[in-house]
Amino acid sequence: MAAIEASELVDRGVLRFLTAGSVDDGKSTLIGRLLYDTKAILADQLAAIERTSQRRGQTLDLSLLTDGLVAEREQGITIDVAYRYFATAVRKFIIADAPGHTQYTRNMVTAASTAQLAILLVDARHGVVTQTRRHAVLAHLVGIPHLVVAVNKMDLVDYRPDAFASIVDEFLDFAARSGISDVRFVPISALEGDMVVERGGNLPWYEGPTLLQILETADVSNALVDAPFRFPVQYVARPNGINRRGYMGRIESGSIAVGDEVCLLPTGLCTRVSAIRTFHGDHASAGLHSAITLELGDEIDVSRGDMLVSAAKPPAISRMLEASLCWLDAAPLDTNRKYVLRHTTREVRARVDRIDHLWNVASQQCEPAPPTLRMNDIGRVALSLAQPVFADRYADNQVTGSFIVIDEVTNNTVAAGLIE
Amino acid sequence: MTVAALLEGQSLPGKSPALTLVDYDHLGWLESEAIHILREVAGQCRNPALLFSGGKDSLVLLRLAEKAFRPGGFPFPLLHIDTGHNFPEVIAFRDHRAAQLGERLIVRSVEDSIASGRVELRHPAESRNRHQSVTLLDAIAEFGFDACIGGARRDEEKARAKERIFSFRDAFGQWDPKSQRPELWNLYNARVGPGEHVRVFPISNWTELDVWQYIARERLEVPSIYLAHIRAVVRRGAALVPVTELTPPRDGERVEKLSVRFRTVGDITCTAPVASRATNIEAIIAETAAATITERGATRLDDQTAEASMELRKKEGYF
C-alpha cells in the first residue's frame, strides 16, 4: 500500500477498471508495474517472485505478481478474472484482470460489468489487432464510460513518436466507425516503467498525463445520480412496535426525500415516503447508492422483488424483453427450455422465443440468426417472461437494464442480458 | 487520511439529515456494496449464518450487519469454529460482542471433532487451522446452513483474488476454482441444491487498510491483542513466535519481551505478532499504510509452507 501521509488529501472514492489485451502484449507486466510503483507490492511478495524468477533463470519478472492458481502456474495461463487492489493518496483502485486469449467474451463482459474504465493494451510493434478491436467493442457494448489505449513496449520501437502516432490514428479511425467517443492514449513501457506511474526519461516528446494520472483523475461521477428513482426491495423488515414495516434496499438510481410520491411495482399503487431510516438515524433525503430502509405512508403489501419507483418516470412493466444476450455457459442455449431470469431483486421464469441475429464481435457485423447461442456468443434475442419485470434500457440504466439467466437444473449462471 | 478526517465524513445521528451520494469517499462506497450483499443473503437464502471469530474482519461484518438490519435482529445466527487454540482475549471479546448485540452465537469446536474421531491429529500440538474445515462443514450440515457469510478479502491471498463474492460449494464443501459461476453487475446467484451451500464475502473488495480505516470511522472496539502490548516471544526465522503453553520455546531459543501487536488473530500455533508500538487505531493505520510485509506473510506461519497452501485448504472447504 502506498504510504498515505498527507492529512488534507481529497478522497476521490473508488475507480474500478479492467485491463484487456491480447496474449503477450504485457498486461501482467503492466499490472505488476502499477502495483510495484505504487508500493502495493510488499517485501514478502517481491521475495517470492524473485525466487521464482531466479529459478526460471530470469531477472525480476513483474508479471509473476498476477499469477494466481496452481493450475494456472502449471499451464502458464490465466483461467479467470482476478481482482487486484492498490491505492494512491487520492483514490482506491480495483483492477479486474481479464485474461485475453480464451473465452475472452465471457471474461471481458464479466469484468466490464462493474468497471468504469478499460485499459486496452496495444503492442507498439503490432499496432491495433483484431483482439484490440474485439475488446474495445465489448467494453463499448457493456457501457464502460472511459477507454484508455495504452501503447505498450515503446522501448521495442525505440520510443519513436511516429510509432505511437500511427496507432492513435488507426484506433481513432476504428473508434469513429464504431461509435466509441471517449478514448485517451498514452505511450508506455511497462517493462521499463515509462509513463505508467513515473514519467521516466525515454518519452520526452509526450506531454500528456501518465497512465496513473489518467486513472487518478478519471471522472467517476455517475449519471444515475440524476436518473429517475429506482429502489428494488431486497428485504422486508417486520414492524417492531416502534417502527412500521420497512422496506430495505439500495437506491440504484436517482434520489428520494420524505414526502416524495413513489409507485410500487407491480401493483402500480402510489403512496408517499414517510421515513428514511438508517442505522445512524432518520434522514430527510437520500441519494444514489444509499443503503436505507424506507417506510411508506400507506400500509401496502410489499415484498422482495417489488420495486419502488419515481411516480413521474416509471420504468416499463414488461413481460417481453428485447435484449443482447451474452451466453456464458458451456451448455448452449436451449430455446425449448425455461430458465430463471434474475432482474434486480426479482426472479421470474423466462424462455427465449426468438434469436434475431448473432453479433460478430470480430467483424462488428450482424449475422443471420443461428439455431442456438453457444458460449461467448452474443445474440439479439426476444424473451417472454412468466411475470413482468420493471425494466429500463441498459443504455439508460445499467442496474434496471441488466439481467442474468440461471439454469434451474444446475443453478449455474448461464447468460448475461442487456435490455434494448 | 487521518482518523479525524475519517470521522468528519461520518454521518452522525441528527447531524446530517440529507444522505447525499454515499460513494463520495472510498469507505462509503465499500460500505454500501457490503450492506447490499448482506441484504441479498437475507433475501435469497433460506438459512444463512455469519462466521464470527472475534477477529477484525468479522467485527467489521457485524457492524455492516447492524447497518443492514437494525433496528431488527439479524436474519442469521453467528457461528464460530473454535480451534481450542484461540487467544483467550479474542474468545472473551467474541462472547462480549455477541452478548452486546443480543444475537445468537453458535460455537462448534475442533476439540469435539477430535474427541469424536472426525479429526485426527498427527501430533497433539499440530496446528488446528486446517482441521477447522471439518468442524465447519459438520456444523453446516448439522444446522442445514445454505449460506455462510465470511470476512475473507481478495487482497489477502492470491487464491482469494479469483474467488466470487457469492462462492459456490458443492455437497462436499469443495471450492472448484475452475468452474465458478460468472458474477456480473451486482446480480448475485445464491441458488444451491440439497447439501450444497454458498460462502458469501461482503468485504471481498476491502484491503487491510480499508478495514482499519473503517474500524476508526465507526469507532469499533477490537480485541486488545490487536494493539501493541508487551509479550514474551522468540525469534524463529523472520517471525516472532509468541511463547504460550502450546508454543513453548525450543532448545536454545532466547525468550524476549517485546512490544508487539497481532495483525491477524487465528490459531495460536500458526499466528505470529509483529513488532509494534501502535497502541491505538490511528497508529495502526499509520503502520498499515507504511507496512512492507503483507498481512498473512508477516503473521501466518501456515501460509508459508507452500505457495499454494490457501488454495489447497479452500478446495477442502476452508473459509
XYZ file of C-alpha atoms in Angstrom:
739
model
C 0.000 0.000 0.000
C 1.369 3.386 -0.892
C 2.276 5.447 2.101
C -0.644 7.728 2.757
C 0.628 10.581 4.799
C -0.937 13.837 3.753
C -3.835 14.558 6.033
C -5.701 17.053 3.887
C -5.979 14.904 0.759
C -9.162 14.665 -1.228
C -10.684 11.194 -1.227
C -11.782 10.654 -4.824
C -13.512 7.407 -3.938
C -13.100 4.200 -5.882
C -12.256 3.613 -9.539
C -12.900 0.141 -10.904
C -11.084 -0.550 -14.123
C -10.277 -3.535 -16.269
C -7.192 -4.368 -18.233
C -7.535 -6.172 -21.535
C -5.186 -7.103 -24.281
C -4.103 -9.963 -26.456
C -1.541 -12.571 -25.476
C 1.984 -11.288 -24.897
C 1.145 -7.618 -25.004
C 2.474 -7.224 -21.487
C -0.737 -6.965 -19.482
C 0.604 -8.859 -16.484
C 3.763 -6.767 -16.578
C 1.683 -3.569 -16.655
C -0.371 -4.624 -13.626
C 2.788 -5.705 -11.866
C 4.302 -2.303 -12.687
C 1.278 -0.407 -11.367
C 1.313 -2.397 -8.138
C 5.084 -2.204 -7.772
C 5.479 1.503 -8.455
C 2.526 2.451 -6.225
C 4.154 0.330 -3.500
C 1.242 -2.084 -3.312
C 3.766 -4.909 -3.573
C 5.288 -5.775 -0.274
C 8.628 -7.293 0.548
C 7.469 -10.872 1.007
C 5.560 -10.905 -2.288
C 8.600 -9.469 -4.006
C 10.829 -12.108 -2.397
C 8.505 -14.845 -3.694
C 8.636 -13.623 -7.290
C 12.382 -13.048 -7.067
C 12.792 -16.696 -6.078
C 10.597 -17.860 -8.953
C 12.309 -15.549 -11.442
C 15.709 -16.897 -10.409
C 14.512 -20.486 -10.630
C 13.440 -19.795 -14.186
C 16.696 -18.021 -14.910
C 15.071 -14.618 -15.419
C 15.619 -11.213 -13.966
C 12.773 -9.856 -11.832
C 9.589 -10.716 -13.745
C 6.797 -8.403 -12.584
C 4.203 -10.429 -14.461
C 4.569 -13.155 -11.809
C 2.802 -10.872 -9.357
C -0.508 -11.557 -11.025
C -0.077 -15.315 -11.233
C -2.906 -16.934 -9.395
C -3.795 -20.542 -9.003
C -1.674 -23.664 -9.124
C -3.440 -24.880 -12.265
C -2.583 -21.606 -13.966
C 1.046 -21.632 -12.951
C 1.400 -25.209 -14.144
C -0.095 -24.386 -17.507
C 1.221 -20.831 -17.757
C -2.267 -19.470 -18.464
C -4.896 -17.361 -16.756
C -8.274 -19.003 -16.360
C -10.403 -16.398 -14.741
C -10.913 -12.761 -13.889
C -8.708 -11.811 -10.935
C -9.159 -8.734 -8.791
C -6.237 -6.626 -7.577
C -6.115 -3.626 -5.309
C -3.972 -0.611 -4.855
C -4.431 2.866 -3.540
C -2.695 6.137 -4.038
C -3.038 9.147 -1.812
C -6.235 10.226 -3.560
C -8.073 7.150 -4.775
C -8.662 3.454 -4.224
C -8.381 1.256 -7.322
C -9.893 -2.131 -8.081
C -8.409 -3.844 -11.124
C -10.345 -6.568 -12.889
C -7.686 -8.520 -14.717
C -9.434 -10.273 -17.601
C -7.483 -12.924 -19.467
C -7.323 -12.114 -23.146
C -6.998 -15.314 -25.063
C -9.537 -17.971 -24.151
C -13.186 -17.231 -23.543
C -12.430 -13.568 -23.896
C -16.041 -12.548 -24.383
C -17.213 -14.255 -21.199
C -14.364 -12.821 -19.150
C -14.473 -9.374 -20.706
C -18.208 -8.996 -20.195
C -17.885 -10.163 -16.590
C -15.038 -7.764 -15.840
C -16.651 -4.928 -17.782
C -19.973 -5.189 -15.959
C -18.528 -3.472 -12.890
C -15.815 -1.334 -14.489
C -15.841 2.421 -15.084
C -12.730 2.437 -17.235
C -10.974 -0.012 -19.536
C -7.283 -0.052 -20.354
C -6.701 -1.654 -23.740
C -3.116 -2.678 -24.246
C -1.650 -2.442 -27.694
C 1.807 -3.728 -28.588
C 3.632 -0.817 -30.239
C 5.232 -3.213 -32.723
C 1.978 -4.776 -33.876
C -0.492 -1.901 -33.670
C -4.244 -2.351 -33.434
C -5.033 -6.042 -33.894
C -8.309 -7.952 -34.085
C -8.231 -8.680 -30.361
C -7.908 -4.944 -29.598
C -10.993 -4.164 -31.657
C -12.937 -7.001 -30.014
C -12.101 -5.785 -26.547
C -12.963 -2.206 -27.481
C -16.382 -3.068 -28.873
C -17.165 -5.291 -25.877
C -16.206 -2.507 -23.482
C -18.404 -0.176 -25.503
C -21.298 -2.671 -25.572
C -21.219 -3.053 -21.782
C -21.200 0.721 -21.484
C -17.824 1.448 -19.879
C -17.610 5.230 -19.956
C -13.845 5.634 -20.346
C -11.447 3.863 -22.669
C -7.672 4.225 -22.395
C -5.443 2.810 -25.120
C -2.030 2.139 -23.604
C 0.537 1.669 -26.357
C 2.992 -0.654 -24.643
C 6.512 -1.841 -25.425
C 7.561 1.599 -26.653
C 11.086 0.518 -25.675
C 10.990 -2.020 -28.514
C 10.261 0.682 -31.129
C 12.993 2.998 -29.826
C 10.356 5.239 -28.226
C 9.572 6.717 -31.653
C 6.707 9.240 -31.668
C 5.585 8.152 -35.142
C 5.012 4.569 -33.913
C 2.658 5.955 -31.274
C 1.001 8.447 -33.631
C 0.151 5.866 -36.250
C -1.543 3.615 -33.661
C -3.525 6.603 -32.377
C -4.686 7.381 -35.912
C -5.551 3.781 -36.632
C -7.551 3.400 -33.442
C -9.367 6.736 -33.811
C -10.419 5.726 -37.302
C -11.801 2.443 -35.980
C -13.415 4.163 -32.953
C -15.233 6.676 -35.150
C -16.725 3.853 -37.207
C -17.783 2.014 -34.014
C -19.347 4.992 -32.259
C -16.725 4.992 -29.498
C -16.084 8.544 -28.328
C -14.251 8.852 -25.005
C -10.778 7.466 -25.767
C -7.429 8.556 -24.411
C -3.984 7.389 -25.485
C -0.744 7.004 -23.579
C 2.602 5.592 -24.746
C 4.205 3.371 -22.105
C 6.848 0.796 -21.398
C 5.524 -1.416 -18.629
C 8.826 -3.260 -18.577
C 10.941 -0.127 -18.087
C 8.300 1.765 -16.138
C 7.964 4.713 -18.533
C 4.718 6.751 -18.311
C 2.981 4.217 -16.051
C 3.471 5.698 -12.590
C 6.690 7.600 -13.229
C 7.269 9.626 -16.389
C 10.696 8.090 -16.971
C 13.273 9.703 -19.245
C 12.527 7.996 -22.534
C 9.396 9.750 -23.771
C 10.209 13.462 -23.563
C 8.067 14.215 -26.632
C 4.894 13.034 -24.887
C 3.352 15.845 -22.861
C 0.125 14.217 -21.700
C -0.577 12.600 -18.327
C 0.926 9.291 -17.179
C -1.350 6.275 -17.065
C -1.693 6.637 -13.298
C -2.613 10.314 -13.627
C -5.364 9.330 -16.050
C -6.636 6.776 -13.524
C -6.451 9.206 -10.633
C -8.387 11.928 -12.407
C -10.930 9.935 -14.451
C -14.412 11.275 -13.818
C -16.319 8.690 -11.790
C -19.439 10.768 -11.356
C -22.382 8.565 -12.060
C -25.108 9.591 -14.493
C -27.564 7.598 -12.380
C -27.446 10.352 -9.739
C -29.941 12.329 -11.805
C -31.835 9.384 -13.311
C -35.410 8.550 -12.210
C -35.710 6.940 -8.760
C -35.378 3.134 -8.682
C -35.429 1.162 -5.447
C -35.574 -2.629 -5.796
C -36.822 -4.084 -2.496
C -34.259 -6.525 -1.138
C -35.782 -7.479 2.183
C -38.771 -6.526 4.298
C -38.311 -5.672 7.968
C -41.139 -6.692 10.229
C -42.772 -3.969 12.286
C -41.477 -3.959 15.853
C -43.734 -1.663 17.843
C -41.559 1.425 17.346
C -41.126 1.251 13.606
C -43.627 0.441 10.909
C -42.970 -2.105 8.216
C -39.733 -1.085 6.480
C -38.500 -1.837 3.020
C -34.784 -2.415 2.773
C -32.801 -1.774 -0.340
C -30.327 0.448 -2.073
C -31.114 3.447 -4.231
C -29.936 2.216 -7.631
C -30.726 5.465 -9.397
C -31.929 8.949 -8.545
C -32.677 10.130 -5.033
C -35.590 10.275 -2.613
C -36.922 12.597 0.091
C -39.538 12.179 2.795
C -42.878 13.223 1.297
C -41.969 12.198 -2.270
C -44.566 10.286 -4.202
C -43.446 6.782 -5.190
C -45.122 3.990 -7.109
C -44.935 0.356 -6.102
C -44.495 -2.114 -8.931
C -46.023 -4.484 -9.954
C -49.243 -3.239 -8.285
C -48.929 0.346 -9.532
C -50.185 1.708 -6.210
C -48.800 5.132 -5.396
C -48.027 6.463 -1.936
C -45.625 8.800 -0.189
C -42.379 8.097 1.609
C -42.979 8.677 5.312
C -39.499 7.936 6.667
C -35.944 7.185 5.527
C -34.183 5.178 8.193
C -30.565 4.095 8.608
C -28.531 2.706 11.494
C -27.322 6.242 12.187
C -30.798 7.716 12.409
C -33.516 9.173 10.236
C -32.855 11.266 7.172
C -34.858 13.838 5.259
C -33.488 12.667 1.935
C -31.092 10.103 0.488
C -29.013 9.897 -2.682
C -27.642 7.319 -5.077
C -26.355 4.058 -3.557
C -27.656 4.872 -0.078
C -28.481 1.588 1.658
C -31.634 2.577 3.521
C -34.921 1.361 4.932
C -37.969 3.145 3.538
C -41.314 3.457 5.278
C -44.442 4.345 3.348
C -47.471 6.482 4.167
C -49.946 3.743 3.376
C -49.785 0.176 4.593
C -49.480 -1.608 1.296
C -48.276 -5.121 0.726
C -44.642 -5.023 -0.438
C -42.263 -7.951 -0.788
C -38.798 -8.733 -2.087
C -38.698 -8.423 -5.842
C -41.067 -5.454 -5.893
C -39.682 -2.073 -6.892
C -40.413 1.415 -5.606
C -40.025 3.900 -8.447
C -40.499 7.519 -9.364
C -44.232 8.065 -9.883
C -43.480 10.583 -12.632
C -40.978 8.482 -14.553
C -41.656 4.785 -14.007
C -39.851 2.016 -15.912
C -41.621 -0.215 -18.432
C -43.620 -3.070 -16.893
C -42.752 -5.767 -19.275
C -43.366 -9.473 -19.937
C -41.475 -9.380 -23.212
C -37.865 -8.272 -23.433
C -35.644 -7.498 -26.374
C -32.052 -7.891 -25.280
C -28.470 -8.582 -26.226
C -27.750 -11.906 -24.617
C -24.177 -12.972 -23.928
C -24.036 -16.729 -23.449
C -21.583 -17.742 -20.711
C -22.110 -21.455 -20.179
C -20.540 -24.481 -21.854
C -24.002 -25.941 -22.455
C -25.628 -23.943 -25.285
C -28.954 -22.137 -25.063
C -31.947 -24.443 -25.351
C -34.859 -22.464 -26.750
C -37.289 -25.185 -25.691
C -36.436 -24.791 -22.026
C -37.464 -22.371 -19.357
C -34.774 -20.588 -17.411
C -34.779 -18.356 -14.341
C -34.190 -14.697 -15.118
C -32.899 -12.504 -12.297
C -33.521 -8.804 -12.784
C -32.542 -6.592 -9.798
C -34.025 -8.480 -6.812
C -36.694 -10.190 -8.851
C -36.670 -13.732 -10.198
C -39.051 -14.791 -12.949
C -39.201 -17.757 -15.291
C -38.283 -16.969 -18.851
C -37.940 -18.505 -22.281
C -36.014 -17.311 -25.308
C -38.656 -17.118 -28.033
C -36.511 -15.948 -30.853
C -32.915 -15.270 -31.837
C -32.949 -12.346 -34.242
C -29.314 -12.353 -35.170
C -25.839 -13.100 -33.946
C -23.474 -10.257 -33.326
C -19.999 -10.969 -34.624
C -17.655 -9.176 -32.247
C -14.660 -9.516 -34.564
C -16.308 -8.022 -37.632
C -18.905 -5.984 -35.744
C -21.451 -7.260 -38.221
C -24.809 -8.842 -37.591
C -25.001 -12.366 -38.864
C -28.112 -14.418 -39.630
C -29.758 -15.976 -36.594
C -28.147 -19.255 -35.552
C -30.347 -22.054 -34.121
C -28.830 -21.527 -30.663
C -26.267 -19.466 -28.745
C -23.020 -21.032 -27.612
C -20.511 -19.923 -25.024
C -19.070 -16.491 -25.908
C -21.829 -15.780 -28.469
C -23.717 -12.511 -28.264
C -27.153 -12.635 -29.831
C -30.029 -10.275 -30.146
C -32.982 -12.164 -28.659
C -36.618 -11.836 -27.668
C -37.636 -13.325 -24.325
C -41.033 -13.932 -22.814
C -41.440 -13.900 -19.058
C -43.906 -15.657 -16.745
C -44.224 -12.473 -14.651
C -43.307 -8.903 -15.541
C -40.045 -7.141 -14.721
C -39.624 -3.366 -14.356
C -37.110 -2.543 -16.990
C -35.204 0.411 -18.351
C -32.967 0.310 -21.385
C -29.427 -0.733 -20.470
C -28.168 2.409 -22.158
C -30.225 4.470 -19.679
C -29.738 2.439 -16.507
C -27.236 -0.383 -16.089
C -28.967 -1.724 -12.983
C -32.568 -1.903 -14.149
C -31.383 -2.602 -17.702
C -29.416 -5.777 -16.969
C -30.264 -9.340 -16.001
C -28.685 -12.746 -15.623
C -30.085 -16.091 -16.719
C -29.824 -19.097 -14.402
C -30.197 -22.755 -15.344
C -32.781 -24.227 -12.981
C -31.214 -27.672 -13.080
C -27.550 -26.827 -12.464
C -28.180 -23.469 -10.748
C -25.375 -22.045 -12.879
C -25.409 -18.503 -14.197
C -25.525 -19.184 -17.919
C -26.086 -15.819 -19.600
C -25.966 -12.063 -19.136
C -28.524 -9.795 -20.741
C -28.574 -6.117 -21.694
C -32.055 -4.789 -22.304
C -32.597 -2.841 -25.540
C -6.119 10.150 5.759
C -6.236 10.828 9.462
C -8.820 9.447 11.834
C -10.099 12.974 12.377
C -10.699 13.338 8.653
C -12.409 9.963 8.533
C -14.662 10.844 11.410
C -15.599 14.071 9.738
C -17.135 12.141 6.854
C -19.316 10.107 9.151
C -22.994 10.843 9.322
C -23.882 11.168 12.961
C -27.445 10.902 14.230
C -29.390 14.114 13.866
C -26.397 15.895 12.435
C -26.780 15.347 8.699
C -30.385 14.829 7.664
C -29.537 14.516 3.978
C -27.744 11.366 2.888
C -26.120 12.512 -0.304
C -24.170 10.391 -2.728
C -22.599 7.775 -0.493
C -19.712 6.909 -2.797
C -18.146 10.304 -2.222
C -15.388 8.513 -0.364
C -13.986 5.012 -0.648
C -15.326 3.772 2.690
C -18.842 4.899 1.802
C -18.588 3.028 -1.480
C -17.345 -0.157 0.193
C -19.976 0.040 2.928
C -22.856 0.477 0.508
C -21.700 -2.529 -1.520
C -21.345 -4.703 1.583
C -24.768 -3.808 3.015
C -26.338 -4.598 -0.343
C -24.622 -8.008 -0.320
C -25.775 -8.814 3.236
C -29.360 -7.954 2.354
C -29.125 -10.150 -0.740
C -28.119 -13.050 1.520
C -31.124 -12.359 3.739
C -33.398 -12.122 0.722
C -32.111 -15.091 -1.258
C -31.017 -17.665 1.310
C -33.248 -19.857 3.427
C -30.897 -20.455 6.352
C -27.699 -18.388 6.428
C -25.100 -17.960 9.171
C -22.423 -15.343 9.739
C -18.952 -16.625 10.626
C -17.753 -14.599 13.587
C -14.373 -15.213 15.185
C -13.828 -12.027 17.152
C -11.209 -11.009 14.577
C -11.156 -7.570 12.957
C -12.694 -8.584 9.630
C -15.647 -10.307 11.253
C -16.069 -7.320 13.596
C -16.478 -5.164 10.536
C -19.043 -7.653 9.216
C -21.057 -7.284 12.422
C -21.147 -3.509 12.109
C -22.240 -3.855 8.483
C -24.964 -6.296 9.594
C -26.152 -3.727 12.151
C -26.321 -1.144 9.381
C -28.191 -3.576 7.151
C -30.787 -4.884 9.618
C -31.193 -2.690 12.702
C -33.489 -1.880 14.415
C -34.462 -5.518 13.748
C -32.482 -8.588 14.735
C -30.035 -10.229 12.340
C -31.704 -12.721 9.990
C -28.890 -15.189 10.782
C -27.084 -16.583 13.822
C -23.376 -16.038 14.397
C -21.207 -19.154 14.042
C -17.713 -19.605 15.405
C -15.471 -22.581 14.726
C -13.261 -22.685 17.794
C -9.965 -24.483 17.289
C -9.458 -24.646 21.056
C -6.195 -22.850 20.336
C -7.535 -19.332 20.238
C -6.172 -16.414 22.177
C -8.275 -16.035 25.356
C -8.600 -12.274 24.790
C -10.266 -12.948 21.438
C -12.691 -15.556 22.795
C -13.669 -13.207 25.636
C -14.203 -10.455 23.127
C -16.278 -12.730 20.881
C -18.672 -13.523 23.749
C -18.783 -9.888 24.871
C -19.657 -8.604 21.412
C -22.319 -11.283 20.741
C -23.959 -10.519 24.106
C -23.781 -6.778 23.485
C -25.582 -7.242 20.165
C -28.092 -9.658 21.663
C -27.567 -12.057 18.772
C -27.411 -15.855 18.925
C -23.875 -17.271 18.877
C -23.286 -20.899 17.925
C -19.873 -22.329 18.785
C -18.616 -25.615 17.396
C -15.183 -26.786 18.391
C -12.389 -28.676 16.708
C -11.814 -30.235 20.161
C -15.163 -32.046 19.823
C -14.307 -33.130 16.291
C -11.078 -34.621 17.648
C -12.933 -36.338 20.512
C -15.436 -37.868 18.097
C -12.684 -39.032 15.737
C -13.763 -36.731 12.879
C -10.385 -35.046 13.094
C -7.175 -36.975 13.634
C -4.099 -35.067 14.709
C -0.654 -36.253 13.724
C 0.687 -34.861 16.989
C -1.043 -33.039 19.862
C 0.496 -29.640 19.160
C -0.274 -29.695 15.447
C -1.861 -26.550 14.022
C -5.606 -26.944 14.004
C -6.110 -24.305 11.365
C -6.657 -26.729 8.523
C -8.815 -29.016 10.678
C -11.362 -26.241 11.128
C -12.716 -27.153 7.704
C -14.045 -30.479 9.033
C -15.752 -28.862 12.003
C -17.138 -26.070 9.840
C -18.590 -28.461 7.258
C -20.067 -30.603 10.056
C -21.699 -27.514 11.565
C -23.081 -26.509 8.168
C -24.584 -29.994 7.804
C -25.883 -30.038 11.416
C -27.821 -26.789 11.019
C -28.536 -27.124 7.312
C -26.986 -23.752 6.518
C -27.271 -22.821 2.856
C -25.019 -19.779 3.139
C -22.071 -18.800 5.327
C -21.063 -15.166 5.385
C -17.333 -14.697 5.934
C -14.880 -11.847 6.288
C -12.334 -13.039 3.707
C -10.820 -10.365 1.473
C -9.406 -10.725 -2.028
C -6.270 -8.773 -1.181
C -5.263 -11.333 1.453
C -4.113 -14.118 -0.771
C -3.892 -14.962 -4.462
C -6.382 -17.841 -4.347
C -8.876 -15.391 -2.872
C -8.179 -12.846 -5.617
C -10.122 -15.044 -8.019
C -12.991 -16.002 -5.764
C -16.523 -14.772 -6.332
C -18.409 -12.714 -3.757
C -21.058 -15.457 -3.743
C -18.862 -18.548 -3.944
C -20.466 -21.924 -4.553
C -19.560 -25.023 -2.501
C -20.621 -28.490 -3.600
C -22.092 -31.183 -1.339
C -18.551 -31.982 -0.123
C -17.910 -28.359 0.758
C -15.369 -28.055 -2.028
C -14.461 -24.923 -3.957
C -13.668 -25.527 -7.604
C -11.745 -22.505 -8.875
C -12.083 -23.670 -12.480
C -15.852 -23.776 -12.588
C -17.039 -20.717 -10.731
C -20.324 -19.066 -11.564
C -19.917 -15.893 -13.601
C -20.701 -12.878 -11.411
C -21.891 -9.761 -13.238
C -23.029 -6.301 -12.141
C -24.452 -6.677 -8.639
C -26.614 -9.631 -9.589
C -25.639 -12.465 -7.251
C -26.656 -16.077 -7.641
C -27.072 -17.849 -4.283
C -29.075 -20.811 -5.591
C -27.950 -24.189 -4.279
C -29.175 -27.783 -4.314
C -29.609 -30.030 -1.263
C -26.430 -30.299 0.818
C -24.716 -27.524 -1.124
C -24.079 -24.025 0.130
C -22.543 -20.688 -0.784
C -19.866 -18.741 1.016
C -20.511 -15.037 0.827
C -17.775 -12.445 1.247
C -19.244 -8.947 1.625
C -15.852 -7.317 2.196
C -14.122 -9.013 -0.760
C -13.115 -5.623 -2.161
C -11.656 -4.250 1.084
C -7.958 -4.136 1.890
C -6.340 -4.381 5.314
C -6.019 -0.600 5.335
C -9.713 -0.133 4.456
C -10.646 -2.388 7.388
C -8.627 -0.350 9.876
C -9.902 2.942 8.467
C -13.458 1.670 8.820
C -12.822 0.488 12.386
C -11.592 4.005 13.129
C -14.510 5.709 11.394
C -17.062 3.537 13.166
C -15.148 3.675 16.466
C -15.319 -0.105 16.769
C -13.883 -1.843 19.778
C -11.271 -4.520 18.945
C -9.689 -7.336 20.997
C -6.767 -5.977 22.994
C -4.151 -8.133 21.253
C -4.547 -6.070 18.064
C -2.951 -3.190 19.957
C 0.697 -3.080 20.952
C 1.451 -4.871 24.227
C 4.465 -6.452 25.879
C 4.639 -10.171 25.137
C 7.165 -12.972 25.544
C 8.284 -14.107 22.112
C 11.105 -15.989 20.428
C 12.591 -15.158 17.050
C 12.120 -18.061 14.630
C 13.270 -17.288 11.099
C 11.790 -13.928 10.202
C 8.806 -14.437 12.512
C 8.193 -13.567 16.129
C 6.563 -16.586 17.748
C 4.522 -15.953 20.892
C 5.560 -18.035 23.884
C 2.470 -19.903 25.099
C 1.723 -23.322 26.583
C 1.052 -24.526 23.057
C 4.117 -22.899 21.575
C 6.921 -23.193 24.135
C 10.412 -22.019 23.244
C 12.618 -24.628 21.572
C 16.002 -25.603 22.956
C 18.478 -22.797 22.592
C 15.860 -20.143 21.770
C 16.055 -16.950 23.768
C 12.781 -15.617 25.151
C 12.456 -11.855 24.749
C 9.835 -9.437 25.993
C 8.916 -7.173 23.101
C 6.259 -4.643 22.242
C 4.140 -6.425 19.652
C 0.655 -6.499 18.118
C -1.206 -9.068 16.067
C -2.287 -8.244 12.510
C -4.413 -11.393 12.306
C -5.776 -13.468 15.165
C -6.024 -17.123 14.201
C -4.967 -20.410 15.721
C -2.256 -19.714 18.340
C 0.057 -22.321 16.839
C 0.275 -20.557 13.499
C -0.271 -16.879 14.243
C 2.650 -14.584 14.892
C 2.679 -10.970 16.079
C 4.704 -8.123 14.584
C 6.900 -5.683 16.452
C 4.853 -2.553 17.023
C 4.330 0.413 19.278
C 0.863 1.165 17.937
C -1.343 1.459 20.982
C -4.340 2.990 19.215
C -6.193 2.575 15.927
C -4.731 5.712 14.375
C -1.221 4.377 14.957
C -2.222 1.020 13.430
C -3.488 2.817 10.330
C -0.191 4.647 10.025
C 1.738 1.385 10.388
C -0.531 -0.431 7.918
C -0.121 2.303 5.310
C 3.645 2.068 5.656
C 3.855 -1.731 6.017
C 6.404 -3.520 3.898
C 5.210 -7.074 4.533
C 1.749 -8.442 3.681
C -0.684 -9.259 6.440
C -0.528 -13.021 6.008
C 3.161 -13.014 5.099
C 4.077 -11.433 8.391
C 1.809 -13.361 10.624
C 0.557 -16.641 9.238
C 3.059 -19.402 9.600
C 0.749 -21.845 7.807
C 0.701 -19.903 4.544
C 4.436 -20.061 4.174
C 4.713 -23.828 3.966
C 3.762 -23.888 0.288
C 2.863 -21.133 -2.096
C -0.485 -22.804 -2.735
C -1.499 -23.552 0.892
C -4.582 -21.363 0.849
C -5.771 -22.703 -2.485
C -5.449 -26.291 -1.219
C -7.242 -25.525 2.052
C -10.013 -23.680 0.245
C -10.635 -26.620 -2.053
C -11.185 -28.724 1.081
C -13.804 -26.395 2.466
C -11.743 -23.839 4.384
C -13.136 -20.330 4.884
